[in-house]
Coordinates of C-alpha atoms and ligand atoms in Angstrom, one line a residue:
X1 CA 98.4 81.3 113.5
X2 CA 97.8 82.2 110.2
X3 CA 100.5 83.5 107.1
X4 CA 100.8 87.3 106.8
X5 CA 100.5 86.3 103.1
X6 CA 99.0 83.7 100.9
X7 CA 99.3 82.8 97.7
X8 CA 97.3 80.4 95.5
X9 CA 97.5 79.4 91.8
X10 CA 98.6 82.5 90.5
X11 CA 98.4 82.7 86.9
X12 CA 99.6 85.1 84.9
X13 CA 100.0 84.9 80.9
X14 CA 100.6 87.1 78.0
X15 CA 99.3 87.2 74.4
X16 CA 101.1 85.1 72.0
X17 CA 103.9 86.2 69.8
X18 CA 103.2 88.2 66.5
X19 CA 104.0 86.0 63.6
X20 CA 103.4 86.4 59.8
X21 CA 100.0 85.3 60.1
X22 CA 99.0 87.7 62.8
X23 CA 99.3 86.7 66.4
X24 CA 99.4 83.2 67.3
X25 CA 96.8 82.3 69.3
X26 CA 99.1 80.5 72.3
X27 CA 99.2 82.5 75.5
X28 CA 102.6 82.6 76.7
X29 CA 102.1 81.2 80.8
X30 CA 104.7 83.1 82.7
X31 CA 103.5 82.4 86.1
X32 CA 101.2 78.5 86.8
X33 CA 99.5 77.8 89.9
X34 CA 102.6 79.8 92.2
X35 CA 101.4 78.8 95.9
X36 CA 103.0 79.7 98.5
X37 CA 102.5 80.8 102.4
X38 CA 104.8 83.9 104.5
X39 CA 104.5 83.7 108.1
X40 CA 105.1 87.5 110.1
X41 CA 108.7 88.3 110.4
X42 CA 109.6 85.4 107.7
X43 CA 112.3 85.6 104.8
X44 CA 110.7 83.4 101.8
X45 CA 113.0 83.1 98.9
X46 CA 111.8 82.8 95.6
X47 CA 114.9 81.5 93.7
X48 CA 115.0 80.9 89.5
X49 CA 117.4 81.4 86.7
X50 CA 116.8 84.6 84.8
X51 CA 113.0 84.3 82.6
X52 CA 111.5 81.7 85.5
X53 CA 109.0 84.6 86.6
X54 CA 110.0 85.4 89.9
X55 CA 109.9 89.6 89.1
X56 CA 106.4 88.8 88.1
X57 CA 105.1 86.8 91.4
X58 CA 106.7 89.6 93.3
X59 CA 104.9 92.3 91.1
X60 CA 101.4 89.9 91.0
X61 CA 101.2 90.1 95.1
X62 CA 101.5 93.9 95.0
X63 CA 99.4 94.3 92.5
X64 CA 101.2 95.9 90.2
X65 CA 100.7 93.8 87.2
X66 CA 97.2 92.0 87.6
X67 CA 96.8 88.8 87.4
X68 CA 94.7 86.1 85.2
X69 CA 93.9 83.8 88.0
X70 CA 94.4 82.7 91.6
X71 CA 94.4 84.0 95.1
X72 CA 97.0 86.4 97.2
X73 CA 95.5 86.5 100.8
X74 CA 96.9 89.3 103.1
X75 CA 96.1 89.0 106.9
X76 CA 92.8 87.9 106.1
X77 CA 92.2 90.1 103.1
X78 CA 91.7 89.1 99.3
X79 CA 93.8 91.2 97.4
X80 CA 93.0 90.4 93.7
X81 CA 89.6 91.6 94.7
X82 CA 90.1 95.0 96.7
X83 CA 88.7 98.2 94.9
X84 CA 91.3 100.6 93.6
X85 CA 90.7 103.0 96.5
X86 CA 91.3 99.9 99.0
X87 CA 94.7 99.4 96.9
X88 CA 96.3 102.1 98.7
X89 CA 96.0 100.8 102.6
X90 CA 97.0 97.5 101.1
X91 CA 100.4 99.1 99.6
X92 CA 101.0 101.2 102.7
X93 CA 101.5 97.6 104.6
X94 CA 103.1 95.9 101.3
X95 CA 106.2 97.4 99.4
X96 CA 109.0 96.7 97.4
X97 CA 112.7 97.1 96.6
X98 CA 113.4 96.8 93.0
X99 CA 117.0 95.8 91.1
X100 CA 118.3 98.9 90.0
X101 CA 117.9 101.9 92.2
X102 CA 119.1 103.8 89.6
X103 CA 115.6 102.7 87.6
X104 CA 113.1 103.0 90.3
X105 CA 114.3 106.0 92.1
X106 CA 112.9 109.0 90.3
X107 CA 116.2 111.3 88.9
X108 CA 114.5 114.1 88.8
X109 CA 113.4 114.6 92.3
X110 CA 115.6 115.5 95.7
X111 CA 115.8 113.1 98.2
X112 CA 114.0 115.0 100.2
X113 CA 111.0 114.2 98.0
X114 CA 111.8 111.2 97.2
X115 CA 111.2 109.8 100.5
X116 CA 108.6 112.8 101.7
X117 CA 106.4 111.6 99.2
X118 CA 104.8 108.4 100.5
X119 CA 105.5 109.8 104.4
X120 CA 103.0 112.2 103.2
X121 CA 100.2 110.3 100.8
X122 CA 100.2 107.5 103.2
X123 CA 100.5 109.1 106.4
X124 CA 99.5 112.5 106.4
X125 CA 102.8 113.8 107.5
X126 CA 103.5 117.4 106.6
X127 CA 106.1 120.5 106.7
X128 CA 108.4 119.9 109.8
X129 CA 107.0 116.5 111.4
X130 CA 107.6 114.7 107.8
X131 CA 111.0 116.1 107.3
X132 CA 111.5 115.0 110.5
X133 CA 110.5 111.9 109.8
X134 CA 112.5 111.7 106.4
X135 CA 115.8 112.3 108.5
X136 CA 115.0 110.1 110.9
X137 CA 114.8 107.0 108.1
X138 CA 117.8 108.7 106.0
X139 CA 119.9 107.8 109.4
X140 CA 118.7 104.4 110.1
X141 CA 119.6 102.9 106.8
X142 CA 122.8 104.9 107.2
X143 CA 122.7 108.3 105.3
X144 CA 123.0 112.0 106.4
X145 CA 120.2 114.5 106.9
X146 CA 122.5 116.8 104.9
X147 CA 121.9 114.4 101.7
X148 CA 118.1 115.7 102.0
X149 CA 118.4 118.6 99.0
X150 CA 120.5 116.1 97.0
X151 CA 119.7 114.3 93.5
X152 CA 120.0 110.5 93.0
X153 CA 122.6 111.2 90.5
X154 CA 124.8 112.4 93.2
X155 CA 125.0 108.4 94.8
X156 CA 126.5 105.5 94.7
X157 CA 124.6 102.5 93.5
X158 CA 124.8 101.7 97.3
X159 CA 123.0 104.7 98.7
X160 CA 120.7 105.1 96.3
X161 CA 120.0 101.3 97.3
X162 CA 119.7 102.4 101.2
X163 CA 117.5 105.6 100.3
X164 CA 115.0 102.9 98.0
X165 CA 114.6 100.8 101.7
X166 CA 114.4 103.8 103.2
X167 CA 111.4 105.2 100.7
X168 CA 109.6 101.4 101.4
X169 CA 110.2 102.1 105.1
X170 CA 108.5 105.2 105.3
X171 CA 105.1 103.3 104.8
X172 CA 105.9 101.5 107.8
X173 CA 105.3 98.3 105.9
X174 CA 104.9 94.6 107.2
X175 CA 105.7 93.0 103.8
X176 CA 108.6 94.0 101.8
X177 CA 109.4 92.1 98.3
X178 CA 112.9 92.8 97.8
X179 CA 113.3 92.0 93.5
X180 CA 117.0 91.1 93.2
X181 CA 117.6 94.4 95.1
X182 CA 121.5 93.9 95.2
X183 CA 121.9 92.5 91.9
X184 CA 122.9 96.0 90.6
X185 CA 125.6 96.3 93.2
X186 CA 129.3 96.4 93.5
X187 CA 130.0 92.5 95.9
X188 CA 131.5 94.8 98.4
X189 CA 128.4 96.6 99.1
X190 CA 126.1 93.9 98.5
X191 CA 127.1 92.7 102.4
X192 CA 126.2 95.8 104.3
X193 CA 122.9 96.2 102.6
X194 CA 121.8 92.6 103.1
X195 CA 123.3 92.8 106.8
X196 CA 120.8 96.7 106.7
X197 CA 118.0 94.3 105.5
X198 CA 118.5 92.2 108.2
X199 CA 118.4 93.9 111.2
X200 CA 115.7 96.2 109.9
X201 CA 113.6 92.6 110.1
X202 CA 114.6 92.4 112.9
X203 CA 114.1 95.9 114.3
X204 CA 110.9 95.8 113.2
X205 CA 109.3 92.5 112.3
X206 CA 109.2 91.9 108.7
X207 CA 108.2 89.9 106.3
X208 CA 110.2 89.8 103.3
X209 CA 110.1 88.0 100.0
X210 CA 112.9 88.0 98.9
X211 CA 113.8 87.8 94.9
X212 CA 117.1 86.7 93.5
X213 CA 119.1 84.4 91.2
X214 CA 121.8 84.2 93.8
X215 CA 121.6 81.3 95.8
X216 CA 124.4 81.9 97.9
X217 CA 122.6 85.3 99.2
X218 CA 119.2 83.3 99.5
X219 CA 120.7 80.9 101.9
X220 CA 122.3 83.7 104.2
X221 CA 119.1 85.2 104.4
X222 CA 115.8 83.2 103.9
X223 CA 114.2 80.7 106.5
X224 CA 112.5 79.3 103.8
X225 CA 112.9 78.7 99.8
X226 CA 110.7 78.0 96.9
X227 CA 112.6 77.3 93.5
X228 CA 110.6 78.3 90.6
X229 CA 111.2 76.9 87.3
X230 CA 109.5 78.5 83.6
X231 CA 106.4 79.9 85.7
X232 CA 106.1 76.6 88.2
X233 CA 107.2 75.9 91.7
X234 CA 109.2 72.9 91.3
X235 CA 110.8 72.7 94.8
X236 CA 109.8 74.3 98.4
X237 CA 111.3 73.9 101.7
X238 CA 113.0 75.3 104.8
X239 CA 116.2 77.0 103.7
X240 CA 118.9 74.7 104.6
X241 CA 116.9 71.2 103.5
X242 CA 116.8 72.3 99.9
X243 CA 120.4 73.3 100.1
X244 CA 121.8 70.0 101.6
X245 CA 119.4 67.9 99.9
X246 CA 117.4 68.8 96.9
X247 CA 114.6 66.6 95.7
X248 CA 114.2 68.1 91.8
X249 CA 117.0 67.8 89.4
X250 CA 115.9 71.5 88.3
X251 CA 117.2 72.4 92.2
X252 CA 120.2 70.5 91.7
X253 CA 121.9 72.1 88.8
X254 CA 121.1 75.0 90.3
X255 CA 123.1 74.4 93.3
X256 CA 126.1 73.1 91.2
X257 CA 125.7 76.0 89.4
X258 CA 126.9 78.3 92.3
X259 CA 130.4 79.0 90.8
X260 CA 132.6 78.6 93.8
X261 CA 131.2 77.7 97.2
X262 CA 134.0 79.1 99.5
X263 CA 134.2 82.3 97.8
X264 CA 130.5 82.4 96.2
X265 CA 128.7 81.5 99.6
X266 CA 129.3 84.3 102.2
X267 CA 128.5 82.9 105.8
X268 CA 127.4 84.0 108.2
X269 CA 130.8 84.9 110.0
X270 CA 132.2 86.3 107.2
X271 CA 129.3 89.1 107.1
X272 CA 129.7 89.6 110.5
X273 CA 133.3 90.5 109.3
X274 CA 132.4 92.2 106.8
X275 CA 130.4 94.6 109.3
X276 CA 133.4 95.3 111.2
X277 CA 135.4 95.9 109.3
X278 CA 132.9 98.7 107.6
X279 CA 133.3 99.9 111.3
X280 CA 129.0 99.6 111.8
X281 CA 126.3 97.8 110.0
X282 CA 124.9 100.7 108.1
X283 CA 128.3 102.4 106.9
X284 CA 129.1 102.7 103.4
X285 CA 132.8 102.1 102.3
Ligands
LIG1 N1 105.2 92.4 79.3 C1 105.1 91.4 78.7 N2 105.2 90.2 78.0 C2 105.8 89.0 77.4 N3 105.9 88.6 78.3 C3 106.4 89.3 79.4 C4 106.4 89.8 79.5 N4 106.8 90.5 81.2 C5 107.4 89.4 81.4 N5 107.5 88.7 80.1 C6 107.9 87.1 80.3 O1 108.1 86.6 81.6 C7 108.7 85.4 81.9 C8 109.1 85.7 83.1 O2 109.6 87.2 83.5 P1 110.2 87.7 84.9 O3 108.8 87.2 86.0 O4 110.8 88.8 84.5 O5 111.4 86.3 85.3 P2 112.6 86.8 86.4 O6 112.3 87.5 87.1 O7 112.5 85.1 86.9 O8 114.0 86.7 85.4 C9 109.8 86.1 81.1 O9 109.8 84.8 80.0 C10 109.4 87.1 80.1 O10 110.5 87.2 78.6
LIG2 MG1 113.3 89.1 87.5

C-alpha cells in the first residue's frame, strides 16, 4: 500500500542576515533534504531540539510556507505544484494543530464562529446544520453546547486546545500535523489532550505528523520517529528501535537529556490511570 504522505528532499532557506555591508550572500538553510513517509492511520514523530526545523517541515507540508525545492505527495497528489484553487481541497484533507492555542484561535471570534467557519467553507454547512455539527464536534472533544457563544479568553489552555482540535476535525481531515500540541499546557492536562488525540486516531483512522521536542511524548504516541538536527534528518526508524538502540550520537544525547525517565516518561498505563482519575478520557479537571 502506498503511504498517505510522502516527503522528498524538502529544502527551505532564508536570505542571509544583514551585516554592515548589507545582506550576506549566504542563505540560511533551515531544512535540508528532508524525506519521510507517513502511512494511513499512522503517527510519525518528529523530534529534535528547538531550532532544528521541525515546525518548518510541518508548515512546508501544508504549504503554509513555500519550499525552495522538494516534493510533497499526498494521496498521489503533488501538493507543491497545486494551483491555489486546489489548495483548499487539499487543506480540507490535511489540517494542523499549533502549539499555542491562545494565538492560533482568533480572540474576536466565538466558539460557534471558530468551529463554524471551516464547516461552512469546507463543507458548505449553514444555519442549523452547521450549529448541529459544531455542537457534535464540541461534545466530542469534551466541551458543552452551552459554551458555543463564549470567546477564547473564557477558556483554559487545555480547553482551547480541545477547541483547536474540534476546528481541525471539522473538515474531516485524514492528516493532522500536530506541532507541539501540548507544550503550552500544564503537565496534568497534557495526558488528557494526548489521550483525546489517540482516541480520535483510532476512531477516525487519522494520520498524525506529531512534532515535539519532548521525547517521552513521542515515545508514547508515535509508531515511527524521525530525529532532526540543524535542518536534517539524522535518524529514522520504528519508535522503540530508536529509543532502545539509537544509532546516532545526537539521538543518544537527546535521550540522555530526558530528565528522569521515571517521571518524564509517562508509560501507557499511567496515561490510563490519569484518564480513570479524570472520570473520562475527554473530561477537564
Ligand atoms: N522567517 C524566518 N527567517 C529566517 N530564519 C527563520 C525564519 N523562520 C524560521 N527561521 C529559522 O529556522 C530554524 C528552524 O526553525 P523551526 O522550524 O521553528 O524549528 P523548531 O520548530 O524545530 O524549533 C530556526 O533556526 C529559525 O531561526
Ligand atoms: Mg517549533
